[in-house]
């Protein structure tokens, strides 16, 4: 049986991938700091250990490990956001190179947040402008750590993933809550672009990249981003909530302070295009935000 190892696979995206690949008859193992079943293997994200044996002969290693960015960017959290991504990537590089038969593929998460905020100019893999704030610098360091490891027998892919919309977690969970309580209006101007991808397309693109034996950097997002206003309007329509109070920037800042998060998560204009997936012939299952939400939200 073919195996897939998902580092940091106990969270939202890891579980989406686990379900997908299990249904495709792969044996899926998850590297986690808190194993709860026999397909979950202990690692601490810092040290080599018995877990490295799992990588032998695997079809793919997928690395998703990283402290959630949904928190205040204070010094302690910033350090943890950084080390949980860069140290785990370095460690996995060592482990891959210890294998006699390393995984055929190593997918490493990055983020579409690596690109500068942009309203008019879409960011492609080739022409995208990579910025210089905290989140963008984390993404750069993450990719640098990944690129620094040479793996002669393993194809490497950087996943610049946009906001993944799924049934059981991710950004949709707090947005649904806001909408449910009548607070699902636009956030800030509402004109900021939102690059997103449906969870089915997230899994399908990884399968597609393996089937086509592609490597390098890929933007994982729909061909045409929506904007915040349309996203929130679609969400209200799908959830049958007739109104939604909007959040001006000052209120977002105040709210973010109280719930311990950063306004950047909703105010940045995420204008990203999956040029390489399209050029290689990937067919998106979902490109329309309302149809995607209808499938994900059961009233
Ligand atoms: N969700 C999105 O829309 C999205 C978009 C773009 C990029 N991403 C990136 O994709 C990755 C997965 O996202 P997600 O939404 O699935 O996140 P998640 O639900 O928060 O899961 C992240 C996983 O990382 C592991 N982790 C956290 N801190 C760690 C540490 N210090 N050392 C080792 N492992 C650690 C956790 O595993 P254990 O606690 O079990 O060890 C957890 O299962 C993240 O790196 C995220 O930045 C996500």
Coordinates of C-alpha atoms and ligand atoms in Angstrom, one line a residue:
X1 CA 0.0 0.0 0.0
X2 CA 1.3 3.5 -0.8
X3 CA 1.9 5.7 2.1
X4 CA 1.6 9.5 2.7
X5 CA 3.1 11.2 5.8
X6 CA 1.6 14.5 6.9
X7 CA 3.7 16.5 9.4
X8 CA 1.3 18.8 11.3
X9 CA -1.6 16.8 9.9
X10 CA -3.8 16.8 13.0
X11 CA -5.2 20.3 12.1
X12 CA -7.7 21.5 9.6
X13 CA -5.9 20.9 6.3
X14 CA -4.2 17.7 7.5
X15 CA -7.5 16.1 8.3
X16 CA -8.9 17.2 4.9
X17 CA -5.9 15.6 3.2
X18 CA -6.1 12.5 5.4
X19 CA -9.7 11.9 4.4
X20 CA -9.0 12.4 0.7
X21 CA -6.0 10.1 0.5
X22 CA -7.5 7.4 2.8
X23 CA -10.4 7.3 0.3
X24 CA -7.9 6.9 -2.5
X25 CA -6.5 3.8 -0.7
X26 CA -3.3 5.4 0.7
X27 CA -2.2 4.6 4.2
X28 CA -1.9 8.0 5.8
X29 CA 0.4 8.6 8.9
X30 CA 0.3 11.9 10.8
X31 CA 3.3 13.3 12.7
X32 CA 2.0 15.1 15.7
X33 CA 3.1 16.2 19.2
X34 CA 0.0 14.5 20.7
X35 CA -0.7 11.2 19.0
X36 CA -4.2 9.8 19.6
X37 CA -4.3 6.7 17.4
X38 CA -2.0 4.2 15.8
X39 CA -1.8 6.2 12.5
X40 CA -0.6 9.2 14.5
X41 CA 3.1 9.1 15.2
X42 CA 4.9 11.1 17.8
X43 CA 7.4 13.8 16.9
X44 CA 8.3 17.0 18.7
X45 CA 9.1 19.0 15.6
X46 CA 12.6 19.6 16.9
X47 CA 14.5 16.3 17.1
X48 CA 15.1 13.3 14.9
X49 CA 13.6 10.1 16.3
X50 CA 11.8 6.9 15.5
X51 CA 9.3 8.8 13.4
X52 CA 11.9 9.2 10.6
X53 CA 11.5 5.5 9.7
X54 CA 7.9 6.3 8.5
X55 CA 9.4 8.3 5.7
X56 CA 11.0 5.3 4.0
X57 CA 9.4 4.3 0.7
X58 CA 6.6 6.9 1.2
X59 CA 4.8 8.3 -1.9
X60 CA 4.8 11.8 -0.4
X61 CA 5.6 13.8 2.7
X62 CA 3.4 16.8 3.2
X63 CA 4.5 19.4 5.8
X64 CA 1.7 21.5 7.3
X65 CA 3.3 22.1 10.7
X66 CA 3.0 25.6 12.1
X67 CA 1.5 27.5 15.0
X68 CA -1.8 29.2 13.9
X69 CA -1.3 32.8 12.8
X70 CA -4.6 33.7 14.3
X71 CA -3.1 35.4 17.4
X72 CA -1.6 38.7 18.5
X73 CA 1.8 39.2 16.9
X74 CA 3.6 39.8 20.2
X75 CA 7.2 38.7 20.6
X76 CA 6.4 35.3 22.1
X77 CA 3.9 34.4 19.4
X78 CA 6.1 35.7 16.6
X79 CA 8.9 33.4 17.7
X80 CA 6.6 30.4 17.9
X81 CA 5.0 31.2 14.5
X82 CA 8.6 31.3 13.1
X83 CA 10.2 28.3 14.7
X84 CA 7.2 26.0 14.3
X85 CA 7.5 26.5 10.5
X86 CA 11.3 26.9 9.9
X87 CA 12.6 24.4 12.4
X88 CA 10.2 21.7 11.3
X89 CA 11.1 22.3 7.7
X90 CA 14.8 22.0 8.5
X91 CA 14.2 18.9 10.5
X92 CA 12.2 17.2 7.8
X93 CA 15.0 18.0 5.3
X94 CA 17.4 16.1 7.5
X95 CA 15.0 13.2 7.9
X96 CA 14.4 12.9 4.1
X97 CA 18.1 12.7 3.5
X98 CA 18.6 10.0 6.2
X99 CA 16.2 7.7 4.2
X100 CA 17.5 4.9 1.9
X101 CA 14.4 5.3 -0.1
X102 CA 13.1 8.8 0.6
X103 CA 9.5 9.9 -0.2
X104 CA 9.0 10.5 -4.0
X105 CA 7.5 13.9 -3.1
X106 CA 7.9 16.5 -0.5
X107 CA 5.2 19.2 -0.4
X108 CA 5.9 22.0 2.0
X109 CA 3.3 24.5 3.0
X110 CA 3.9 28.1 2.4
X111 CA 1.2 30.8 2.0
X112 CA -0.2 33.1 -0.7
X113 CA 0.3 35.7 2.0
X114 CA 3.9 35.9 0.8
X115 CA 2.7 38.4 -1.8
X116 CA 2.2 42.1 -1.2
X117 CA -1.3 43.4 -0.7
X118 CA -2.6 44.4 -4.1
X119 CA -5.9 45.7 -5.4
X120 CA -5.2 46.0 -9.2
X121 CA -2.2 43.9 -10.0
X122 CA -2.6 40.1 -9.6
X123 CA 0.3 38.2 -8.2
X124 CA 1.5 35.2 -10.2
X125 CA 4.3 32.8 -9.3
X126 CA 6.5 34.6 -11.9
X127 CA 5.6 38.2 -11.5
X128 CA 4.2 38.4 -7.9
X129 CA 5.7 41.0 -5.6
X130 CA 7.0 39.5 -2.4
X131 CA 6.7 41.8 0.5
X132 CA 8.5 42.6 3.7
X133 CA 6.2 42.6 6.7
X134 CA 6.2 40.0 9.5
X135 CA 3.9 37.5 7.7
X136 CA 5.7 37.8 4.4
X137 CA 9.1 37.5 6.0
X138 CA 8.0 34.3 7.8
X139 CA 6.9 32.9 4.4
X140 CA 10.2 33.9 2.8
X141 CA 12.2 32.2 5.6
X142 CA 9.9 29.1 5.4
X143 CA 10.6 28.8 1.6
X144 CA 14.3 29.5 2.1
X145 CA 14.7 26.7 4.6
X146 CA 12.9 24.3 2.2
X147 CA 15.0 25.4 -0.8
X148 CA 18.2 25.0 1.1
X149 CA 17.8 21.3 1.5
X150 CA 18.8 19.3 -1.6
X151 CA 17.0 16.1 -2.0
X152 CA 18.3 14.2 -5.1
X153 CA 15.6 11.5 -5.0
X154 CA 12.6 13.6 -3.9
X155 CA 10.6 16.1 -6.0
X156 CA 9.9 19.3 -4.0
X157 CA 6.9 21.5 -4.2
X158 CA 6.1 24.8 -2.4
X159 CA 2.4 25.2 -1.8
X160 CA 1.6 28.9 -1.7
X161 CA -1.9 28.3 -0.4
X162 CA -4.6 30.9 -0.2
X163 CA -7.5 30.9 2.3
X164 CA -8.9 27.3 2.2
X165 CA -12.7 27.1 2.6
X166 CA -13.7 23.9 4.1
X167 CA -16.5 22.2 6.1
X168 CA -14.7 21.7 9.4
X169 CA -12.4 24.6 10.2
X170 CA -10.2 27.3 8.8
X171 CA -11.3 30.8 8.0
X172 CA -14.9 29.9 7.4
X173 CA -15.5 28.9 11.0
X174 CA -15.2 32.5 12.5
X175 CA -16.9 34.0 9.4
X176 CA -19.9 31.8 9.8
X177 CA -20.1 32.7 13.5
X178 CA -20.1 36.4 12.8
X179 CA -22.7 36.0 10.1
X180 CA -25.0 33.9 12.4
X181 CA -25.0 36.7 14.9
X182 CA -25.9 39.4 12.4
X183 CA -22.3 40.7 12.2
X184 CA -21.5 39.4 8.7
X185 CA -21.2 42.7 6.9
X186 CA -18.2 43.8 4.9
X187 CA -14.9 44.3 6.8
X188 CA -13.1 47.6 6.3
X189 CA -13.8 48.9 2.8
X190 CA -14.9 45.4 1.6
X191 CA -13.0 46.0 -1.6
X192 CA -10.0 44.1 -0.5
X193 CA -9.5 41.0 -2.7
X194 CA -9.9 37.5 -1.3
X195 CA -8.0 34.7 -2.9
X196 CA -9.5 31.4 -1.8
X197 CA -9.6 27.8 -2.7
X198 CA -12.3 25.1 -1.9
X199 CA -11.0 22.2 0.2
X200 CA -11.7 19.8 -2.7
X201 CA -9.5 21.8 -5.0
X202 CA -6.8 21.9 -2.3
X203 CA -6.7 18.1 -2.2
X204 CA -7.2 17.7 -6.0
X205 CA -4.3 20.1 -6.8
X206 CA -1.9 18.0 -4.7
X207 CA -3.1 14.9 -6.5
X208 CA -2.7 16.7 -9.8
X209 CA 0.8 17.8 -9.1
X210 CA 1.8 14.2 -8.2
X211 CA 0.1 12.7 -11.3
X212 CA 1.8 15.2 -13.5
X213 CA 5.1 14.9 -11.7
X214 CA 5.4 18.6 -11.4
X215 CA 7.7 20.4 -9.0
X216 CA 8.5 24.0 -7.9
X217 CA 6.3 26.8 -6.6
X218 CA 2.5 26.7 -7.1
X219 CA -0.1 29.2 -6.1
X220 CA -3.2 27.4 -4.8
X221 CA -6.2 29.7 -5.3
X222 CA -9.1 30.2 -7.6
X223 CA -8.4 31.8 -11.0
X224 CA -10.3 35.0 -10.1
X225 CA -10.2 36.2 -6.5
X226 CA -13.5 37.5 -5.0
X227 CA -13.6 40.5 -2.7
X228 CA -14.5 40.8 1.0
X229 CA -17.9 42.5 0.2
X230 CA -18.9 39.7 -2.2
X231 CA -17.6 37.0 0.2
X232 CA -19.7 38.3 3.1
X233 CA -22.8 38.9 0.9
X234 CA -22.6 35.3 -0.4
X235 CA -22.2 34.0 3.1
X236 CA -25.3 35.8 4.3
X237 CA -27.3 34.6 1.3
X238 CA -26.2 31.0 1.8
X239 CA -26.9 31.1 5.5
X240 CA -30.2 32.9 4.9
X241 CA -29.3 35.8 7.3
X242 CA -31.0 38.9 5.9
X243 CA -28.6 41.5 7.3
X244 CA -25.0 41.9 8.5
X245 CA -23.4 44.7 10.4
X246 CA -20.3 46.0 8.7
X247 CA -17.0 46.5 10.5
X248 CA -15.2 49.7 9.8
X249 CA -11.4 49.6 10.2
X250 CA -11.4 51.2 13.7
X251 CA -13.8 48.6 15.0
X252 CA -11.9 45.8 13.4
X253 CA -8.8 47.0 15.2
X254 CA -10.6 47.2 18.5
X255 CA -12.2 43.8 18.0
X256 CA -9.0 42.2 17.0
X257 CA -7.4 43.6 20.1
X258 CA -10.0 42.1 22.3
X259 CA -10.1 38.6 20.7
X260 CA -6.3 38.5 20.4
X261 CA -5.8 38.4 16.7
X262 CA -4.6 40.7 13.9
X263 CA -6.7 42.8 11.5
X264 CA -4.3 42.0 8.7
X265 CA -6.0 38.6 8.4
X266 CA -9.1 40.3 7.0
X267 CA -8.0 43.7 5.7
X268 CA -5.1 42.6 3.4
X269 CA -6.0 42.6 -0.3
X270 CA -5.1 39.1 -1.4
X271 CA -4.9 39.2 -5.1
X272 CA -3.2 36.0 -6.3
X273 CA -3.6 34.0 -9.5
X274 CA -2.8 30.2 -10.0
X275 CA -1.0 30.8 -13.2
X276 CA 1.1 27.6 -13.1
X277 CA -1.8 25.3 -12.3
X278 CA -3.8 26.8 -15.2
X279 CA -0.9 26.5 -17.6
X280 CA -0.5 22.9 -16.7
X281 CA -4.2 22.2 -17.3
X282 CA -5.7 22.0 -13.8
X283 CA -9.5 22.2 -13.9
X284 CA -11.0 23.8 -10.9
X285 CA -14.0 22.2 -9.4
X286 CA -15.1 25.4 -7.7
X287 CA -14.5 28.9 -9.0
X288 CA -17.6 30.7 -7.9
X289 CA -17.7 31.8 -4.2
X290 CA -21.5 31.4 -3.8
X291 CA -21.6 27.9 -5.2
X292 CA -18.6 26.9 -3.1
X293 CA -20.2 28.1 0.1
X294 CA -23.5 26.4 -0.8
X295 CA -21.7 23.1 -0.9
X296 CA -19.8 23.7 2.3
X297 CA -22.6 25.1 4.5
X298 CA -25.6 23.0 5.5
X299 CA -28.4 25.1 6.9
Ligands
LIG1 N1 -6.0 27.0 6.5 C1 -5.6 27.8 5.6 O1 -6.5 28.4 4.9 C2 -4.2 28.0 5.2 C3 -3.8 28.8 4.1 C4 -2.5 28.9 3.8 C5 -1.5 28.3 4.5 N2 -1.8 27.5 5.6 C6 -0.8 26.9 6.3 O2 -1.0 25.5 6.2 C7 -0.6 24.9 7.5 C8 -1.7 24.0 8.0 O3 -2.9 24.9 8.2 P1 -4.1 24.4 9.1 O4 -5.2 25.4 8.8 O5 -4.3 23.0 8.9 O6 -3.5 24.7 10.5 P2 -3.9 24.1 12.0 O7 -5.3 23.5 11.9 O8 -3.5 25.1 13.0 O9 -2.8 22.9 12.1 C9 -1.4 23.1 12.2 C10 -0.7 21.9 12.7 O10 0.6 22.3 13.0 C11 1.1 21.6 14.1 N3 1.9 22.5 15.0 C12 1.6 23.7 15.6 N4 2.7 24.1 16.2 C13 3.7 23.2 16.1 C14 5.0 23.1 16.5 N5 5.6 24.0 17.3 N6 5.8 22.0 16.2 C15 5.2 21.1 15.4 N7 4.0 21.1 14.9 C16 3.2 22.2 15.3 C17 -0.1 21.1 14.9 O11 0.0 19.8 15.2 P3 0.1 19.1 16.6 O12 -0.4 20.1 17.6 O13 -0.8 17.9 16.5 O14 1.6 18.7 16.8 C18 -1.3 21.4 14.0 O15 -2.0 20.2 13.6 C19 -0.2 26.0 8.4 O16 1.2 26.1 8.4 C20 -0.8 27.2 7.8 O17 0.0 28.4 8.0 C21 -3.1 27.4 5.9

